[in-house]
Coordinates of C-alpha atoms and ligand atoms in Angstrom, one line a residue:
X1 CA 67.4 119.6 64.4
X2 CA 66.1 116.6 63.4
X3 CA 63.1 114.7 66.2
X4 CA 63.7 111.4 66.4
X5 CA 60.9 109.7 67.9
X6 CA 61.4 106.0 66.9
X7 CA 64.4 104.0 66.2
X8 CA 65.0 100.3 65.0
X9 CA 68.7 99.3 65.8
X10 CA 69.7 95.4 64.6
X11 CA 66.3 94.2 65.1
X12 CA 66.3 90.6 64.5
X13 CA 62.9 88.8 65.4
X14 CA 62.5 84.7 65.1
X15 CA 59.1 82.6 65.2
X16 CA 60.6 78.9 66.3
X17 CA 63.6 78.7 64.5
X18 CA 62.7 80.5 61.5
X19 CA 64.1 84.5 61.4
X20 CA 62.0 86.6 59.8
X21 CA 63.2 89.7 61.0
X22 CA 67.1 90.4 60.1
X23 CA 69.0 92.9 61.9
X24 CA 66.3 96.1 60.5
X25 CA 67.4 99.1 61.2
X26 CA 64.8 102.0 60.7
X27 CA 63.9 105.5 61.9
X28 CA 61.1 107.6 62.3
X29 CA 61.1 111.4 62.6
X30 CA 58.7 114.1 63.8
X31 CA 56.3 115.2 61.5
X32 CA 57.2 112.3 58.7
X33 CA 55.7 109.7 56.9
X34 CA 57.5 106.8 56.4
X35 CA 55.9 104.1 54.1
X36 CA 57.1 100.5 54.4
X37 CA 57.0 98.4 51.3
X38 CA 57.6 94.9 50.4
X39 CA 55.6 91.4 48.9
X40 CA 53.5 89.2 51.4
X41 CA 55.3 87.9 54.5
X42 CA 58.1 89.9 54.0
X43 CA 58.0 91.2 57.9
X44 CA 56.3 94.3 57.5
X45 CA 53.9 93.5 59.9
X46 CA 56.1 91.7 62.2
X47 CA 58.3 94.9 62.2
X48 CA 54.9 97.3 62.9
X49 CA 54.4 95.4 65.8
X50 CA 58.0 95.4 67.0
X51 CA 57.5 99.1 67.0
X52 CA 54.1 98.9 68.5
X53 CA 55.8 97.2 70.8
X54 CA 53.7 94.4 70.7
X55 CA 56.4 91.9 69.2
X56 CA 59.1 90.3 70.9
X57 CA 62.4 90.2 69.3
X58 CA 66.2 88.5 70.2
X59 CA 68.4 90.8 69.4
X60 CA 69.1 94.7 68.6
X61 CA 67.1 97.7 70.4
X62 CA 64.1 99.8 69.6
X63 CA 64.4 103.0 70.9
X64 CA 60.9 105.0 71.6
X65 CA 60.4 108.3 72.7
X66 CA 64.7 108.5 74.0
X67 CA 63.5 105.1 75.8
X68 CA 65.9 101.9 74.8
X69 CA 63.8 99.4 74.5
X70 CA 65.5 95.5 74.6
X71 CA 64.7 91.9 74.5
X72 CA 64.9 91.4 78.2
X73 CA 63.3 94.9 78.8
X74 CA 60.2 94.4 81.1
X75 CA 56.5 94.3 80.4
X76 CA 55.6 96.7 82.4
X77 CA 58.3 99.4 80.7
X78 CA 57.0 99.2 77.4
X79 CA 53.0 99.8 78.2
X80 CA 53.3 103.3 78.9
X81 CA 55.3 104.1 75.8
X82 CA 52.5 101.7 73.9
X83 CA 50.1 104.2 75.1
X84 CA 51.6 106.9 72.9
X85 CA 51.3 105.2 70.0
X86 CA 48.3 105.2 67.5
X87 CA 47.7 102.1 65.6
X88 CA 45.9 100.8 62.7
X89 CA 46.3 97.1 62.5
X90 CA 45.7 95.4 59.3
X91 CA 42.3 94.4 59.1
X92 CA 41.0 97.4 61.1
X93 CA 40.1 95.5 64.2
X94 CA 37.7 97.5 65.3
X95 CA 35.4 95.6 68.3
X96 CA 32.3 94.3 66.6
X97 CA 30.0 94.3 69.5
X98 CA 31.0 97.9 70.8
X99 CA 29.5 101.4 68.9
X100 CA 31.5 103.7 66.7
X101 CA 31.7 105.8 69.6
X102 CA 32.5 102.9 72.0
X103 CA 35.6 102.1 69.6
X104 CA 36.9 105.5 69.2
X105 CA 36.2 106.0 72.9
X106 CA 38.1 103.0 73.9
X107 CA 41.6 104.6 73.8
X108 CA 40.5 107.9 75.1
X109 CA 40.1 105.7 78.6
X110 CA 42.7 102.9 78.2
X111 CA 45.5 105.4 77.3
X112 CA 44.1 108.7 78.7
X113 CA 42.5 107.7 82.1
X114 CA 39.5 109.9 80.4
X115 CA 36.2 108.1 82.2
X116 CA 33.8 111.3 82.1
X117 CA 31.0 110.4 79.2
X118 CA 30.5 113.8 78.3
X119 CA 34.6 114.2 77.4
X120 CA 34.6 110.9 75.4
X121 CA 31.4 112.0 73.6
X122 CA 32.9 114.9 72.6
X123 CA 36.3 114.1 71.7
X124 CA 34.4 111.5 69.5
X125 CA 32.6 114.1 68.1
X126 CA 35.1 115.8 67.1
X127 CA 37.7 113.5 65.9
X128 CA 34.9 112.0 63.7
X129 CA 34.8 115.8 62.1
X130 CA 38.4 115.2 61.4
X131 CA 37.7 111.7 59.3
X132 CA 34.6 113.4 57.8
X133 CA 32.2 111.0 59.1
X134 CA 28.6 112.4 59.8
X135 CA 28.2 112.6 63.9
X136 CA 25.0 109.8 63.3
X137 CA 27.8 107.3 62.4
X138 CA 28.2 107.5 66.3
X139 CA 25.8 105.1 67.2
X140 CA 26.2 102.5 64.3
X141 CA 27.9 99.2 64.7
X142 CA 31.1 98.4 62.6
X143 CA 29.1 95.8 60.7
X144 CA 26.6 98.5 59.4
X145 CA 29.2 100.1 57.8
X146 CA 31.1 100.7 53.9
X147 CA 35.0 99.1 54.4
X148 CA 36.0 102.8 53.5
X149 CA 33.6 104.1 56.6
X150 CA 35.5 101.5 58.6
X151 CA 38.9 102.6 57.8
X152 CA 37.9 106.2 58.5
X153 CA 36.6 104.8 62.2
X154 CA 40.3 102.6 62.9
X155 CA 42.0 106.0 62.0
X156 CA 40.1 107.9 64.4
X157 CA 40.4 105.4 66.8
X158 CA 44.3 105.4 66.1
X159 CA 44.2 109.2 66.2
X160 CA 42.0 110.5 69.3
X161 CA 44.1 110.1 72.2
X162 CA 46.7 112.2 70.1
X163 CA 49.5 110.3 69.8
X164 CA 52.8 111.3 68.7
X165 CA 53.5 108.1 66.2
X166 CA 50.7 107.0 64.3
X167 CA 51.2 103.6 62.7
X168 CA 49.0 102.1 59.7
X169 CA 49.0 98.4 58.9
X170 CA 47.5 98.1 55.1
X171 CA 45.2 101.0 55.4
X172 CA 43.8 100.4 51.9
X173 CA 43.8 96.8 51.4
X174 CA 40.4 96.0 50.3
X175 CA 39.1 99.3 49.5
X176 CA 38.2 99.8 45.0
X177 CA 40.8 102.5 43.8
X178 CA 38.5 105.0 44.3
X179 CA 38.3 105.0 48.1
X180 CA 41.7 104.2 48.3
X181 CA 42.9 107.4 47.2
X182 CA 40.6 109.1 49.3
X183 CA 42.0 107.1 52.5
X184 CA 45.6 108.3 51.3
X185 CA 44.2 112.0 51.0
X186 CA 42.5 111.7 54.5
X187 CA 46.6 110.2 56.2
X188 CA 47.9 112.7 54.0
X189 CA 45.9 115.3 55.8
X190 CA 45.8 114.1 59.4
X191 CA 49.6 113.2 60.1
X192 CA 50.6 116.9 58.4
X193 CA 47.6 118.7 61.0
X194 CA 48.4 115.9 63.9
X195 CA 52.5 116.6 63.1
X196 CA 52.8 112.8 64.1
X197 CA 55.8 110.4 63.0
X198 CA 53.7 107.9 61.2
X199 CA 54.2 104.6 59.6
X200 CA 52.2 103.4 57.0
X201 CA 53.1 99.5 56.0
X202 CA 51.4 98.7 52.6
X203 CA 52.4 97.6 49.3
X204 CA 50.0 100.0 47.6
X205 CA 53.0 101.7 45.4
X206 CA 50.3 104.7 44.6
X207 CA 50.1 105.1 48.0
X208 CA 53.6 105.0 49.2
X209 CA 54.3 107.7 46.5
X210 CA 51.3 109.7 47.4
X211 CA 51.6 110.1 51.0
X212 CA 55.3 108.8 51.9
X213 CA 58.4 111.3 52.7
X214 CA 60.3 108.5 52.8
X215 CA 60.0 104.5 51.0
X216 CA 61.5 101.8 52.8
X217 CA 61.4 98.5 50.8
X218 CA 61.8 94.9 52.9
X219 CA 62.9 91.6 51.2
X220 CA 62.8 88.3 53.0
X221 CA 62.6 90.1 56.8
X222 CA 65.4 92.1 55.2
X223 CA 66.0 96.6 54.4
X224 CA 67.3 96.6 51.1
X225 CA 66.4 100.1 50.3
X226 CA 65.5 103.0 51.7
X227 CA 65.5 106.6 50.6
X228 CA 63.3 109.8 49.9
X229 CA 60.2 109.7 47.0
X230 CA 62.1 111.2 44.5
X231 CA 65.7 108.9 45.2
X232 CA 62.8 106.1 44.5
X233 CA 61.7 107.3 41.6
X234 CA 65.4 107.7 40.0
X235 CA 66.6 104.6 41.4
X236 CA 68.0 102.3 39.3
X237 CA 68.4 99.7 42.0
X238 CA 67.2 96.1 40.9
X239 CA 64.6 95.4 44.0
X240 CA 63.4 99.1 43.7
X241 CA 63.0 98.8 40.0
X242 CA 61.1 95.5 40.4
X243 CA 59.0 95.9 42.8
X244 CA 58.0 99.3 40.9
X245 CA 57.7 97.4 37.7
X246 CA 55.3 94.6 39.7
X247 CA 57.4 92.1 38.4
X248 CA 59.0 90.8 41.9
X249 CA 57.1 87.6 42.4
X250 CA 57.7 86.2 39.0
X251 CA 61.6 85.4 40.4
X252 CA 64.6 87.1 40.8
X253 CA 66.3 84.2 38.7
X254 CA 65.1 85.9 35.4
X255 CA 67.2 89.0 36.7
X256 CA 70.5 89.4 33.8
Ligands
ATP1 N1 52.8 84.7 65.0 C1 53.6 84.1 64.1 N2 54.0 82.8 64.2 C2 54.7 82.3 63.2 N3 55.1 82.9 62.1 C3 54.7 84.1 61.9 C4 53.9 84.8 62.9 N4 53.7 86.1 62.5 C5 54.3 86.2 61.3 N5 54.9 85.0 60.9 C6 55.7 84.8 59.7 O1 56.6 85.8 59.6 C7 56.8 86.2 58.2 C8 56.5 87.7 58.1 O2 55.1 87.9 58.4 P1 54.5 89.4 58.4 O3 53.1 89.2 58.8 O4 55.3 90.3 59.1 O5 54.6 89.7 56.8 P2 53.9 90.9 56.0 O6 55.0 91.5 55.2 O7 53.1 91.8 56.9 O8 52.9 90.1 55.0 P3 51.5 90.6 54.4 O9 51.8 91.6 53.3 O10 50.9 89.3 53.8 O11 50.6 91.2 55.5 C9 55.8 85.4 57.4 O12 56.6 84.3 56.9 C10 54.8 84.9 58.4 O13 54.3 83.6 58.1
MG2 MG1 51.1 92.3 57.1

């Protein structure tokens, strides 16, 4: 039977007048790994955060958790399902001016109700285990620490509270090759021991092929392919092949 925990129907989102989003459809299944593709400004973000349910849209439904989500639907309606998310937003975000544990902490109280120090010390702890960070990292500040050590921290902080969709905005943007793979390895691990559905938007190709089950490749605000690893790897399809080949932005105009 196949666990559908997330699903994009017609999705159409507009800033002013300008669409950027065009009627996306996209699922997201228990225990996957979806990995969203595309150039700058195509909409992956945008389309994260419609998820995330952080983004308004006009038209189509998002359906979270058997919950249909719509434009007119309510504030207050989508919070609690936002609570069951994990997220890792593009450029980390962790707070500055709070602790490593404070961070990681943060959603353990916000989404849990947990208040009792002891519980959020521990569950730190131990979720820090998980990202292999040292338990000293605890008490350091964000700004003490290596970009890699960071994006360990914003996937514990995405992971704590145990959500059941894990969502990753550009997880290695700005990390040396090096450390990039290593952040792959570590989602590779986590969403297989946490069984989430995750998301991970990037345009790290390497990436996408090393820790996606499925590719989904956005043009202009627009799906124009989506299938398993290996279908992408076969696939003769002219956005697939030029996007693999790195030659999209020099123009689809030299195209025969
Ligand atoms: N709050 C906003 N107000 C106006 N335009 C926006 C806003 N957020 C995004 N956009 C526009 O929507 C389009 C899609 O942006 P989005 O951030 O989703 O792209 P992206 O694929 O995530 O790009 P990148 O790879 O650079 O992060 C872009 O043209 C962007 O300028
Ligand atoms: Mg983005």
């Amino acid at each position: 039977m196949v666990d559908l925990v997330i699903a994009l129907r017609d999705v159409s989102v507009s800033f002013d007048r300008n669409r950027v989003l065009h009627n996306v459809n996209l699922k997201m299944q228990k225990g996957e790994t979806t990995c969203l593709l595309g150039t700058s400004g195509c909409g992956k973000t945008t389309t994260l955060r419609v998820i995330a349910g952080l983004q308004k849209f006009e038209s189509g439904s998002v359906n979270i958790f058997g919950k249909e989500i719509l434009p007119q639907t309510p504030e207050k309606f989508i919070v609690p399902l936002r609570k069951r998310l994990g997220v890792v937003f593009q450029n980390g975000a962790l707070f500055d001016s709070m602790t490593v544990e404070q961070n990681i902490g943060f959603p353990l109280q916000y989404c849990k109700g947990v208040t009792n120090e002891e519980q959020v010390k521990e569950a730190v702890l131990e979720i820090l285990q998980h990202v292999e960070l040292n338990k000293d990292v605890s008490n350091m500040y964000p700004g003490e620490l290596s970009g890699g050590m960071r994006k360990r921290v914003a996937i514990a902080r995405a992971l704590v509270h145990e959500p059941e969709v894990l969502l990753l905005d550009e997880p290695t943007t700005g990390l040396d090759p090096v450390t990039a793979r290593h952040i792959d390895a570590l989602i590779y691990e986590l969403t297989h021991k946490f069984k989430v559905a995750a998301l991970v938007v990037t345009h790290d190709l390497v990436s996408a092929l090393g820790i996606g089950d499925s590719l989904v490749l956005m043009e202009s605000g627009k799906i124009v392919w989506k299938g398993s690893k290996e279908a992408w790897i076969s696939s003769r399809n002219r956005s697939v092949r030029f996007f693999a080949s790195g030659l999209v932005s020099i123009g689809e105009a030299n195209v025969p």
